[in-house]
Amino acid sequence: MTEPLIRFDDVTKRYGDFTVLDDFCFEVAPGEKVTLIGPSGSGKSTVLRILMTLEPFQEGTLQLAGMSYHQENGRGRFRASEAHLRQIRTHVGMVFQSFNLFPHMTVLRNIVEAPTRVLGLGRAEAEARAIELLRMVGLSEKKDQYPSQLSGGQQQRVAIARALAMRPRVLLFDEPTSALDPQLVGEVLGVIRDLAHEHDLTMLLVTHEMRFAREVSDRVCFFDKGRICEEGKPEQIFSTPREDRTKEFLRSVL
Ligand SMILES: Nc1ncnc2c1ncn2[C@@H]1O[C@H](COP(=O)(O)OP(=O)(O)OP(=O)(O)O)[C@@H](O)[C@H]1O
Ligand SMILES: [Mg+2]
């Protein structure tokens, strides 16, 4: 078996007295496409936010491509330094429900900003790559517009191009179509579907689009109360779920 690219080992995450993830274990293989489904508050976004280094956790270990989110010395175990976390973050991209584009920058600037600033790419190279990505998401002609001049679906496609511009090994999607008008959902799912055919890219996707999850995922994980209650191939989870909680959840969303 290949080494997992992502490995959560007994991760516990609390907010005050409230335990969101309790001894959470989860592994993702390189190139794997995994969908996280489950009721509101079950911890799906928390898993993505921890991976993106946006949230610390209290116990357990997490590794991405062999890099640990912690460091140890004679005095104990600490969250890795900001410099180290920044290093980890160059391998992970995240697409949010609310796009989060920089409003004062053009589409092109939005995409070249991080590669030039963080990766030190030359402007010409970054722009060439951005234009290629804009073509991929079908927005070549919008490069000089500002986010406010785009539809939600277009903004989200720019956000995906922006995440890809960093050439991440892992791309995280947290309900990427939930904020969109129904008629714009398809264009964004289309882009994500194309990406899912990229074998090198590892994808973790939180979505309520169950049909889509079924099409693109290698594995579906059903979350309940901070744990993976059931996981398996999409056909198995959607057609023959084993756990009562999974059946109940699927009945409520399908
Ligand atoms: N900053 C915070 N402070 C306190 N509690 C929080 C915070 N962020 C999340 N939580 C709690 O952690 C739990 C898990 O939240 P999370 O956002 O991971 O759920 P989710 O599965 O993504 O839900 P949804 O489907 O509604 O997005 C929830 O009970 C939530 O209230
Ligand atoms: Mg969430």
mmCIF file of C-alpha atoms in Angstrom, residues 39-128:
data_model
loop_
_atom_site.group_PDB
_atom_site.id
_atom_site.type_symbol
_atom_site.label_atom_id
_atom_site.label_comp_id
_atom_site.label_asym_id
_atom_site.label_seq_id
_atom_site.Cartn_x
_atom_site.Cartn_y
_atom_site.Cartn_z
ATOM 1 C CA PRO A 39 -25.377 16.430 9.440
ATOM 2 C CA SER A 40 -24.736 20.055 10.299
ATOM 3 C CA GLY A 41 -22.274 20.395 13.159
ATOM 4 C CA SER A 42 -20.757 16.940 12.713
ATOM 5 C CA GLY A 43 -17.243 18.339 12.169
ATOM 6 C CA LYS A 44 -16.763 18.257 8.395
ATOM 7 C CA SER A 45 -15.559 21.841 8.035
ATOM 8 C CA THR A 46 -13.430 21.462 11.137
ATOM 9 C CA VAL A 47 -11.462 18.659 9.477
ATOM 10 C CA LEU A 48 -10.800 20.821 6.414
ATOM 11 C CA ARG A 49 -9.959 23.900 8.495
ATOM 12 C CA ILE A 50 -7.462 21.930 10.579
ATOM 13 C CA LEU A 51 -5.826 20.598 7.424
ATOM 14 C CA MET A 52 -5.618 24.130 6.040
ATOM 15 C CA THR A 53 -3.840 25.126 9.304
ATOM 16 C CA LEU A 54 -6.675 27.550 10.099
ATOM 17 C CA GLU A 55 -7.460 25.749 13.381
ATOM 18 C CA PRO A 56 -5.196 24.261 16.027
ATOM 19 C CA PHE A 57 -6.125 21.027 17.797
ATOM 20 C CA GLN A 58 -5.418 19.798 21.299
ATOM 21 C CA GLU A 59 -4.363 16.163 21.012
ATOM 22 C CA GLY A 60 -3.139 13.627 18.506
ATOM 23 C CA THR A 61 -1.013 14.057 15.426
ATOM 24 C CA LEU A 62 -1.575 15.154 11.876
ATOM 25 C CA GLN A 63 0.776 14.740 8.960
ATOM 26 C CA LEU A 64 0.589 15.927 5.408
ATOM 27 C CA ALA A 65 3.155 14.550 2.964
ATOM 28 C CA GLY A 66 5.283 13.582 5.937
ATOM 29 C CA MET A 67 5.169 17.075 7.428
ATOM 30 C CA SER A 68 3.889 17.252 10.959
ATOM 31 C CA TYR A 69 1.553 19.941 12.269
ATOM 32 C CA HIS A 70 3.440 19.646 15.561
ATOM 33 C CA GLN A 71 6.959 19.794 16.787
ATOM 34 C CA GLU A 72 8.450 18.280 19.872
ATOM 35 C CA ASN A 73 11.349 19.151 22.054
ATOM 36 C CA GLY A 74 12.524 18.163 25.533
ATOM 37 C CA ARG A 75 9.744 20.225 27.108
ATOM 38 C CA GLY A 76 6.837 18.744 25.220
ATOM 39 C CA ARG A 77 4.763 19.020 22.143
ATOM 40 C CA PHE A 78 3.853 22.274 20.434
ATOM 41 C CA ARG A 79 1.953 23.451 17.426
ATOM 42 C CA ALA A 80 4.458 23.828 14.605
ATOM 43 C CA SER A 81 5.915 27.282 14.058
ATOM 44 C CA GLU A 82 4.142 29.721 11.771
ATOM 45 C CA ALA A 83 6.978 29.309 9.244
ATOM 46 C CA HIS A 84 6.501 25.549 9.202
ATOM 47 C CA LEU A 85 2.715 25.843 8.938
ATOM 48 C CA ARG A 86 3.183 28.247 6.051
ATOM 49 C CA GLN A 87 5.342 25.614 4.383
ATOM 50 C CA ILE A 88 2.568 23.027 4.853
ATOM 51 C CA ARG A 89 0.025 25.509 3.514
ATOM 52 C CA THR A 90 1.837 25.777 0.180
ATOM 53 C CA HIS A 91 0.727 22.191 -0.471
ATOM 54 C CA VAL A 92 -2.945 22.741 0.349
ATOM 55 C CA GLY A 93 -5.565 24.844 -1.400
ATOM 56 C CA MET A 94 -9.022 25.557 -0.106
ATOM 57 C CA VAL A 95 -12.192 26.695 -1.832
ATOM 58 C CA PHE A 96 -14.853 28.144 0.457
ATOM 59 C CA GLN A 97 -18.592 28.441 0.192
ATOM 60 C CA SER A 98 -18.256 32.230 0.052
ATOM 61 C CA PHE A 99 -15.518 32.474 -2.664
ATOM 62 C CA ASN A 100 -13.341 34.885 -0.581
ATOM 63 C CA LEU A 101 -11.813 36.625 -3.586
ATOM 64 C CA PHE A 102 -9.883 39.856 -2.993
ATOM 65 C CA PRO A 103 -12.511 42.446 -4.018
ATOM 66 C CA HIS A 104 -10.047 45.205 -4.896
ATOM 67 C CA MET A 105 -8.041 43.043 -7.305
ATOM 68 C CA THR A 106 -8.862 42.006 -10.844
ATOM 69 C CA VAL A 107 -9.466 38.361 -11.613
ATOM 70 C CA LEU A 108 -5.929 38.016 -12.964
ATOM 71 C CA ARG A 109 -4.368 39.725 -9.923
ATOM 72 C CA ASN A 110 -6.377 37.474 -7.616
ATOM 73 C CA ILE A 111 -4.739 34.480 -9.239
ATOM 74 C CA VAL A 112 -1.146 35.727 -9.578
ATOM 75 C CA GLU A 113 -0.947 37.281 -6.115
ATOM 76 C CA ALA A 114 -0.024 34.209 -4.054
ATOM 77 C CA PRO A 115 2.279 32.509 -6.579
ATOM 78 C CA THR A 116 4.326 35.687 -6.954
ATOM 79 C CA ARG A 117 4.319 36.638 -3.281
ATOM 80 C CA VAL A 118 4.536 33.220 -1.625
ATOM 81 C CA LEU A 119 6.266 31.052 -4.220
ATOM 82 C CA GLY A 120 8.376 33.857 -5.651
ATOM 83 C CA LEU A 121 7.291 33.136 -9.210
ATOM 84 C CA GLY A 122 8.125 35.816 -11.788
ATOM 85 C CA ARG A 123 5.181 37.936 -12.892
ATOM 86 C CA ALA A 124 5.278 36.806 -16.518
ATOM 87 C CA GLU A 125 5.298 33.142 -15.578
ATOM 88 C CA ALA A 126 2.567 33.603 -12.966
ATOM 89 C CA GLU A 127 0.392 35.441 -15.476
ATOM 90 C CA ALA A 128 0.899 32.813 -18.147
#
